[in-house]
Amino acid sequence: MRPEVLKGHLDSVLLAVLEPEPLHGYAIIETLRTRSRASFDLPTGTVYPALHRLEAGGLIASDWSTVAGRRRRTYRLTDAGSGRLQEERASWRRFSRTMASLLAAPAKATP
Amino acid sequence: MNSGAASLDAFLHAVEVRLPGPGRLREEILAELKDGLNAAAETRERAGLERAQAIRLALQEFGDPELLAASFRPELMVARGRRTAVTLLIMIAIVLALWIAAARSRESMGMTHLFDSPADHVAAGLLVAAVIALGLCTLVTTGRTSGRPRVAPQRSLLTAVAMAALTIICDLAAAAVLTARLAQFPGTLHWLLLGAAIAGSCVGAHVALRAGWSCLAIRLDRSTRGARALGSR
């Protein structure tokens, strides 16, 4: 699946990936790949700037630590991010139901 | 240093030279990318690959360094615009305090005002007000809400450049007026305060020139090399 398909939904997807536990940048990319069963293989240049934007907006926060001698930035969901994720979920369910009914194959008329 | 580590360092250097903007933000981006590249290589090593091959595949995954650097450019532009506005607002406050101190010292000595003409007051007031307004405008427009910038990053840079240009005009005009007064009435002025005001104006103009130029350089880079990088996607 092409990355453009995610356009407009990347923020929600990143928030959802961070919901269970804090993760560092590459772990987020790997989790996205695993949870989408390799359907979403986003370029690195898309994920890191999006994480920074979400942090600037207060939806996620980050902490620096040292792992194996190198600096690591780990992201976690904030309360505002958690609230936004719930809103996005509800909105997606409505949209998904509407699209499903619109795109459903018409029932064949019985003779 | 083995070839894998050398190629990793070369990749990070290629990104670094294409990252404009404040040093601390740039360092954080590079540290994060370095950790990400190592984590990507370690994932492949755990799958049984040699270190060198694991790094080669990790670098492939991270793609073209120029495109990667270009993806960070918007946030760096916003940070540069914001930093310029803060620097110049602090600078104009200091220089303004020095101008007022110099003018008041003259008044207290029973002489005429340093800036004699009311037109001088109006012109100076309008210029300073315009600088402060542009600075506040840059700060407000580079503030973020709901995870998204409020304005295009390029626009915030242009506001900062306009602010720097006006600051330079203010500082140079004030320095010229003060120096002329010093030459006109050499024995009657509080030369220490006046000298400090002139020096402050010159330093202010220099800081504004450097800050404005760095914003303009990023903006020009965005429309040439950055645009080529983005256009080749």
CSV table of C-alpha atoms in Angstrom, one decimal:
chain,number,residue,atom,x,y,z
A,1,MET,CA,0.0,0.0,0.0
A,2,ARG,CA,1.4,3.4,-0.9
A,3,PRO,CA,2.2,5.9,1.9
A,4,GLU,CA,-0.1,8.5,0.3
A,5,VAL,CA,-3.0,6.4,1.4
A,6,LEU,CA,-2.3,7.4,5.0
A,7,LYS,CA,-2.4,11.1,4.2
A,8,GLY,CA,-4.6,12.8,6.7
A,9,HIS,CA,-4.5,9.8,9.1
A,10,LEU,CA,-0.8,9.6,10.0
A,11,ASP,CA,-1.3,11.6,13.2
A,12,SER,CA,-4.0,9.3,14.4
A,13,VAL,CA,-2.0,6.2,13.5
A,14,LEU,CA,1.0,7.4,15.4
A,15,LEU,CA,-1.1,8.3,18.4
A,16,ALA,CA,-2.6,4.8,18.3
A,17,VAL,CA,0.8,3.1,18.1
A,18,LEU,CA,1.9,5.0,21.2
A,19,GLU,CA,-1.2,4.2,23.2
A,20,PRO,CA,-0.1,0.9,24.8
A,21,GLU,CA,3.5,2.0,25.7
A,22,PRO,CA,6.2,4.6,25.1
A,23,LEU,CA,8.4,3.9,22.1
A,24,HIS,CA,11.4,5.4,20.4
A,25,GLY,CA,11.3,6.5,16.7
A,26,TYR,CA,12.5,3.4,15.0
A,27,ALA,CA,10.4,1.2,17.3
A,28,ILE,CA,7.3,3.2,16.1
A,29,ILE,CA,8.2,2.6,12.5
A,30,GLU,CA,8.6,-1.2,13.2
A,31,THR,CA,5.4,-1.3,15.2
A,32,LEU,CA,3.5,0.4,12.3
A,33,ARG,CA,4.9,-2.1,9.9
A,34,THR,CA,4.0,-5.1,12.2
A,35,ARG,CA,0.5,-3.9,13.1
A,36,SER,CA,-0.4,-3.1,9.5
A,37,ARG,CA,1.0,-6.6,8.5
A,38,ALA,CA,3.6,-4.8,6.4
A,39,SER,CA,0.9,-2.8,4.4
A,40,PHE,CA,2.3,0.5,5.7
A,41,ASP,CA,6.0,0.9,5.2
A,42,LEU,CA,6.3,4.6,5.8
A,43,PRO,CA,9.5,6.5,4.9
A,44,THR,CA,11.6,7.6,7.8
A,45,GLY,CA,11.4,11.2,6.6
A,46,THR,CA,7.7,11.1,7.1
A,47,VAL,CA,7.6,9.6,10.6
A,48,TYR,CA,10.2,11.6,12.5
A,49,PRO,CA,8.9,15.1,11.4
A,50,ALA,CA,5.3,14.0,12.2
A,51,LEU,CA,6.4,12.9,15.7
A,52,HIS,CA,8.1,16.3,16.3
A,53,ARG,CA,4.9,18.1,15.1
A,54,LEU,CA,2.7,16.1,17.4
A,55,GLU,CA,5.1,16.9,20.3
A,56,ALA,CA,5.0,20.6,19.5
A,57,GLY,CA,1.2,20.4,19.6
A,58,GLY,CA,1.3,18.8,23.0
A,59,LEU,CA,-0.3,15.5,21.9
A,60,ILE,CA,2.8,13.5,22.7
A,61,ALA,CA,5.9,14.1,24.9
A,62,SER,CA,9.4,12.8,24.7
A,63,ASP,CA,12.2,11.9,27.1
A,64,TRP,CA,15.9,11.4,26.3
A,65,SER,CA,17.9,8.5,27.8
A,66,THR,CA,21.2,6.7,27.0
A,67,VAL,CA,21.0,3.2,25.6
A,68,ALA,CA,24.1,1.2,24.5
A,69,GLY,CA,26.1,4.4,24.7
A,70,ARG,CA,23.9,6.5,22.4
A,71,ARG,CA,21.2,9.0,23.0
A,72,ARG,CA,17.6,7.8,22.6
A,73,ARG,CA,14.4,9.8,22.4
A,74,THR,CA,11.3,7.9,23.6
A,75,TYR,CA,7.8,9.2,22.9
A,76,ARG,CA,4.7,8.8,25.0
A,77,LEU,CA,1.1,9.8,24.7
A,78,THR,CA,0.0,12.8,26.8
A,79,ASP,CA,-3.5,13.3,28.2
A,80,ALA,CA,-4.3,15.7,25.4
A,81,GLY,CA,-3.1,13.1,22.9
A,82,SER,CA,-5.2,10.4,24.5
A,83,GLY,CA,-8.3,12.6,24.2
A,84,ARG,CA,-7.5,13.4,20.6
A,85,LEU,CA,-7.1,9.6,19.8
A,86,GLN,CA,-10.5,8.9,21.3
A,87,GLU,CA,-12.1,11.6,19.1
A,88,GLU,CA,-10.3,10.3,16.0
A,89,ARG,CA,-11.5,6.8,16.7
A,90,ALA,CA,-15.1,7.9,17.1
A,91,SER,CA,-14.8,9.9,13.9
A,92,TRP,CA,-13.2,7.1,12.0
A,93,ARG,CA,-15.9,4.6,13.1
A,94,ARG,CA,-18.6,7.0,11.8
A,95,PHE,CA,-16.7,7.5,8.5
A,96,SER,CA,-16.1,3.8,8.1
A,97,ARG,CA,-19.7,2.9,8.7
A,98,THR,CA,-20.9,5.5,6.2
A,99,MET,CA,-18.3,4.4,3.5
A,100,ALA,CA,-19.2,0.7,4.1
A,101,SER,CA,-22.9,1.4,3.4
A,102,LEU,CA,-22.1,3.6,0.4
A,103,LEU,CA,-19.7,1.1,-1.2
A,104,ALA,CA,-21.6,-2.0,-0.4
A,105,ALA,CA,-22.6,-4.0,-3.5
A,106,PRO,CA,-26.3,-3.5,-4.3
A,107,ALA,CA,-28.5,-6.4,-3.4
A,108,LYS,CA,-29.6,-8.3,-6.5
A,109,ALA,CA,-33.3,-8.0,-7.1
A,110,THR,CA,-35.1,-11.3,-6.8
A,111,PRO,CA,-37.2,-12.2,-9.8
B,1,MET,CA,36.6,2.2,12.1
B,2,ASN,CA,35.0,-0.5,10.0
B,3,SER,CA,33.3,0.3,6.7
B,4,GLY,CA,29.8,-0.1,8.1
B,5,ALA,CA,30.3,2.5,10.8
B,6,ALA,CA,32.1,4.8,8.4
B,7,SER,CA,29.2,4.7,5.9
B,8,LEU,CA,26.8,5.4,8.8
B,9,ASP,CA,28.8,8.4,9.8
B,10,ALA,CA,29.0,9.6,6.2
B,11,PHE,CA,25.2,9.3,5.9
B,12,LEU,CA,24.7,11.3,9.1
B,13,HIS,CA,27.2,13.9,7.9
B,14,ALA,CA,25.4,14.2,4.6
B,15,VAL,CA,22.1,14.9,6.5
B,16,GLU,CA,23.8,17.3,8.9
B,17,VAL,CA,25.3,19.6,6.2
B,18,ARG,CA,21.8,20.0,4.7
B,19,LEU,CA,20.0,20.8,8.0
B,20,PRO,CA,19.7,24.6,8.5
B,21,GLY,CA,18.5,26.2,11.7
B,22,PRO,CA,19.3,26.3,15.4
B,23,GLY,CA,22.1,24.1,16.6
B,24,ARG,CA,20.4,22.3,19.5
B,25,LEU,CA,17.4,21.2,17.4
B,26,ARG,CA,19.8,20.0,14.7
B,27,GLU,CA,21.8,18.0,17.2
B,28,GLU,CA,18.6,16.4,18.5
B,29,ILE,CA,17.5,15.4,15.0
B,30,LEU,CA,20.9,13.9,14.2
B,31,ALA,CA,21.1,12.0,17.6
B,32,GLU,CA,17.6,10.6,16.9
B,33,LEU,CA,18.5,9.5,13.4
B,34,LYS,CA,21.7,7.9,14.6
B,35,ASP,CA,19.8,5.9,17.2
B,36,GLY,CA,17.2,5.0,14.6
B,37,LEU,CA,19.9,3.8,12.1
B,38,ASN,CA,21.6,1.7,14.7
B,39,ALA,CA,18.3,0.2,15.9
B,40,ALA,CA,17.4,-0.6,12.3
B,41,ALA,CA,20.8,-2.3,11.8
B,42,GLU,CA,20.5,-4.2,15.1
B,43,THR,CA,17.1,-5.6,14.0
B,44,ARG,CA,18.8,-7.1,11.0
B,45,GLU,CA,21.7,-8.4,13.0
B,46,ARG,CA,19.3,-10.2,15.2
B,47,ALA,CA,17.9,-11.8,12.0
B,48,GLY,CA,21.4,-13.2,11.3
B,49,LEU,CA,23.0,-10.6,9.0
B,50,GLU,CA,26.6,-9.4,9.4
B,51,ARG,CA,27.0,-6.0,10.9
B,52,ALA,CA,28.2,-4.3,7.7
B,53,GLN,CA,25.4,-5.8,5.6
B,54,ALA,CA,22.9,-4.8,8.4
B,55,ILE,CA,24.1,-1.2,8.3
B,56,ARG,CA,23.9,-1.2,4.5
B,57,LEU,CA,20.3,-2.3,4.5
B,58,ALA,CA,19.5,0.2,7.3
B,59,LEU,CA,20.9,3.0,5.3
B,60,GLN,CA,18.8,1.8,2.3
B,61,GLU,CA,15.7,1.9,4.5
B,62,PHE,CA,16.4,5.5,5.6
B,63,GLY,CA,16.8,6.6,1.9
B,64,ASP,CA,18.4,9.6,0.3
B,65,PRO,CA,20.0,11.9,2.9
B,66,GLU,CA,19.0,15.0,1.0
B,67,LEU,CA,15.3,14.0,1.0
B,68,LEU,CA,15.5,13.1,4.6
B,69,ALA,CA,17.1,16.5,5.5
B,70,ALA,CA,14.4,18.2,3.4
B,71,SER,CA,11.7,16.6,5.5
B,72,PHE,CA,12.9,18.3,8.6
B,73,ARG,CA,13.2,21.7,6.9
B,74,PRO,CA,9.8,23.1,7.8
B,75,GLU,CA,10.2,22.6,11.6
B,76,LEU,CA,13.8,24.1,11.4
B,77,MET,CA,12.4,27.1,9.5
B,78,VAL,CA,9.8,27.7,12.1
B,79,ALA,CA,12.4,27.3,14.9
B,80,ARG,CA,14.7,29.8,13.1
B,81,GLY,CA,12.0,32.4,12.6
B,82,ARG,CA,10.9,32.1,16.2
B,83,ARG,CA,14.4,32.3,17.6
B,84,THR,CA,15.1,35.4,15.4
B,85,ALA,CA,12.0,37.1,16.7
B,86,VAL,CA,12.9,36.4,20.4
B,87,THR,CA,16.5,37.6,19.9
B,88,LEU,CA,15.5,40.8,18.1
B,89,LEU,CA,12.8,41.6,20.6
B,90,ILE,CA,15.3,41.3,23.5
B,91,MET,CA,17.8,43.3,21.5
B,92,ILE,CA,15.4,46.1,20.7
B,93,ALA,CA,14.3,46.3,24.3
B,94,ILE,CA,17.9,46.8,25.4
B,95,VAL,CA,18.7,49.3,22.7
B,96,LEU,CA,15.5,51.2,23.4
B,97,ALA,CA,16.4,51.5,27.1
B,98,LEU,CA,19.8,52.9,26.1
B,99,TRP,CA,18.3,55.5,23.8
B,100,ILE,CA,15.8,56.6,26.5
B,101,ALA,CA,18.6,56.7,29.1
B,102,ALA,CA,20.7,58.9,26.7
B,103,ALA,CA,17.8,61.2,25.9
B,104,ARG,CA,16.9,61.6,29.6
B,105,SER,CA,20.4,62.3,30.6
B,106,ARG,CA,20.4,65.3,28.2
B,107,GLU,CA,17.1,66.5,29.5
B,108,SER,CA,18.3,66.3,33.2
B,109,MET,CA,21.2,68.5,32.3
B,110,GLY,CA,18.8,71.3,31.4
B,111,MET,CA,19.5,71.1,27.7
B,112,THR,CA,17.1,70.6,24.9
B,113,HIS,CA,15.9,67.1,24.2
B,114,LEU,CA,18.2,64.8,22.3
B,115,PHE,CA,15.6,64.2,19.7
B,116,ASP,CA,14.4,67.8,19.3
B,117,SER,CA,11.7,67.4,16.6
B,118,PRO,CA,8.3,65.9,17.4
B,119,ALA,CA,8.6,64.3,14.0
B,120,ASP,CA,11.7,62.4,15.3
B,121,HIS,CA,9.6,61.1,18.1
B,122,VAL,CA,6.8,60.0,15.8
B,123,ALA,CA,9.2,58.4,13.3
B,124,ALA,CA,11.2,56.6,16.0
B,125,GLY,CA,8.0,55.4,17.8
B,126,LEU,CA,6.5,54.1,14.6
B,127,LEU,CA,9.6,52.2,13.6
B,128,VAL,CA,10.0,50.6,17.0
B,129,ALA,CA,6.3,49.8,17.2
B,130,ALA,CA,6.6,48.1,13.7
B,131,VAL,CA,9.6,46.0,14.8
B,132,ILE,CA,7.8,44.9,18.0
B,133,ALA,CA,4.6,44.2,16.0
B,134,LEU,CA,6.5,42.1,13.5
B,135,GLY,CA,8.2,40.2,16.3
B,136,LEU,CA,4.9,39.5,18.1
B,137,CYS,CA,3.4,38.5,14.7
B,138,THR,CA,6.2,36.0,14.2
B,139,LEU,CA,5.8,34.5,17.7
B,140,VAL,CA,2.1,34.2,17.3
B,141,THR,CA,2.2,32.7,13.8
B,142,THR,CA,4.9,30.2,14.7
B,143,GLY,CA,3.0,29.1,17.8
B,144,ARG,CA,1.4,25.7,17.2
B,145,THR,CA,-2.0,24.3,17.9
B,146,SER,CA,-3.3,20.8,17.6
B,147,GLY,CA,0.0,19.5,16.4
B,148,ARG,CA,0.0,21.6,13.2
B,149,PRO,CA,1.8,24.9,12.5
B,150,ARG,CA,-0.5,27.8,12.1
B,151,VAL,CA,1.2,29.3,9.0
B,152,ALA,CA,3.5,28.1,6.3
B,153,PRO,CA,7.1,27.9,7.7
B,154,GLN,CA,8.4,30.0,4.8
B,155,ARG,CA,6.0,32.8,5.7
B,156,SER,CA,7.2,32.9,9.3
B,157,LEU,CA,10.8,33.2,8.0
B,158,LEU,CA,9.8,36.2,5.8
B,159,THR,CA,8.2,37.9,8.7
B,160,ALA,CA,11.4,37.4,10.7
B,161,VAL,CA,13.5,38.8,7.8
B,162,ALA,CA,11.2,41.9,7.6
B,163,MET,CA,11.6,42.4,11.3
B,164,ALA,CA,15.4,42.1,11.0
B,165,ALA,CA,15.4,44.7,8.2
B,166,LEU,CA,13.3,47.2,10.2
B,167,THR,CA,15.5,46.7,13.2
B,168,ILE,CA,18.6,47.5,11.2
B,169,ILE,CA,16.9,50.7,9.9
B,170,CYS,CA,16.0,51.7,13.5
B,171,ASP,CA,19.4,51.0,14.9
B,172,LEU,CA,21.3,52.7,12.1
B,173,ALA,CA,19.0,55.7,12.1
B,174,ALA,CA,19.4,56.1,15.9
B,175,ALA,CA,23.2,55.6,15.7
B,176,ALA,CA,23.4,58.3,13.0
B,177,VAL,CA,21.2,60.8,14.9
B,178,LEU,CA,23.1,60.2,18.2
B,179,THR,CA,26.5,60.4,16.6
B,180,ALA,CA,25.5,63.7,14.8
B,181,ARG,CA,24.4,65.1,18.2
B,182,LEU,CA,27.6,64.0,19.8
B,183,ALA,CA,29.6,65.8,17.1
B,184,GLN,CA,27.3,68.9,17.3
B,185,PHE,CA,27.5,69.4,21.1
B,186,PRO,CA,30.6,67.6,22.1
B,187,GLY,CA,31.0,69.2,25.5
B,188,THR,CA,27.4,69.3,26.7
B,189,LEU,CA,26.3,65.6,26.4
B,190,HIS,CA,26.6,62.8,28.8
B,191,TRP,CA,29.1,61.1,26.5
B,192,LEU,CA,29.1,57.8,28.4
B,193,LEU,CA,25.4,57.1,28.1
B,194,LEU,CA,25.4,58.5,24.5
B,195,GLY,CA,28.4,56.3,23.6
B,196,ALA,CA,26.6,53.3,25.1
B,197,ALA,CA,23.5,54.1,23.1
B,198,ILE,CA,25.5,54.4,19.9
B,199,ALA,CA,27.4,51.2,20.6
B,200,GLY,CA,24.1,49.4,21.5
B,201,SER,CA,22.6,50.6,18.2
B,202,CYS,CA,25.6,49.3,16.2
B,203,VAL,CA,25.6,45.9,18.0
B,204,GLY,CA,21.8,45.7,17.5
B,205,ALA,CA,22.2,46.3,13.8
B,206,HIS,CA,24.9,43.7,13.6
B,207,VAL,CA,22.8,41.1,15.4
B,208,ALA,CA,19.8,41.9,13.3
B,209,LEU,CA,21.9,41.6,10.1
B,210,ARG,CA,23.2,38.2,11.1
B,211,ALA,CA,19.8,36.9,12.3
B,212,GLY,CA,18.0,38.2,9.2
B,213,TRP,CA,20.7,36.8,6.8
B,214,SER,CA,20.5,33.3,8.4
B,215,CYS,CA,16.7,33.4,7.9
B,216,LEU,CA,17.1,34.6,4.3
B,217,ALA,CA,19.7,32.0,3.6
B,218,ILE,CA,17.4,29.2,4.7
B,219,ARG,CA,14.5,30.7,2.7
B,220,LEU,CA,16.7,30.9,-0.4
B,221,ASP,CA,18.0,27.4,0.1
B,222,ARG,CA,14.4,26.3,0.4
B,223,SER,CA,13.6,27.7,-3.0
B,224,THR,CA,16.7,26.2,-4.7
B,225,ARG,CA,18.3,23.1,-3.3
B,226,GLY,CA,15.4,22.2,-1.0
B,227,ALA,CA,12.9,22.6,-3.8
B,228,ARG,CA,15.0,20.4,-6.1
B,229,ALA,CA,15.2,17.7,-3.5
B,230,LEU,CA,11.5,17.8,-2.9
B,231,GLY,CA,10.8,18.0,-6.6
B,232,SER,CA,12.7,14.8,-7.3
B,233,ARG,CA,10.5,12.7,-5.1
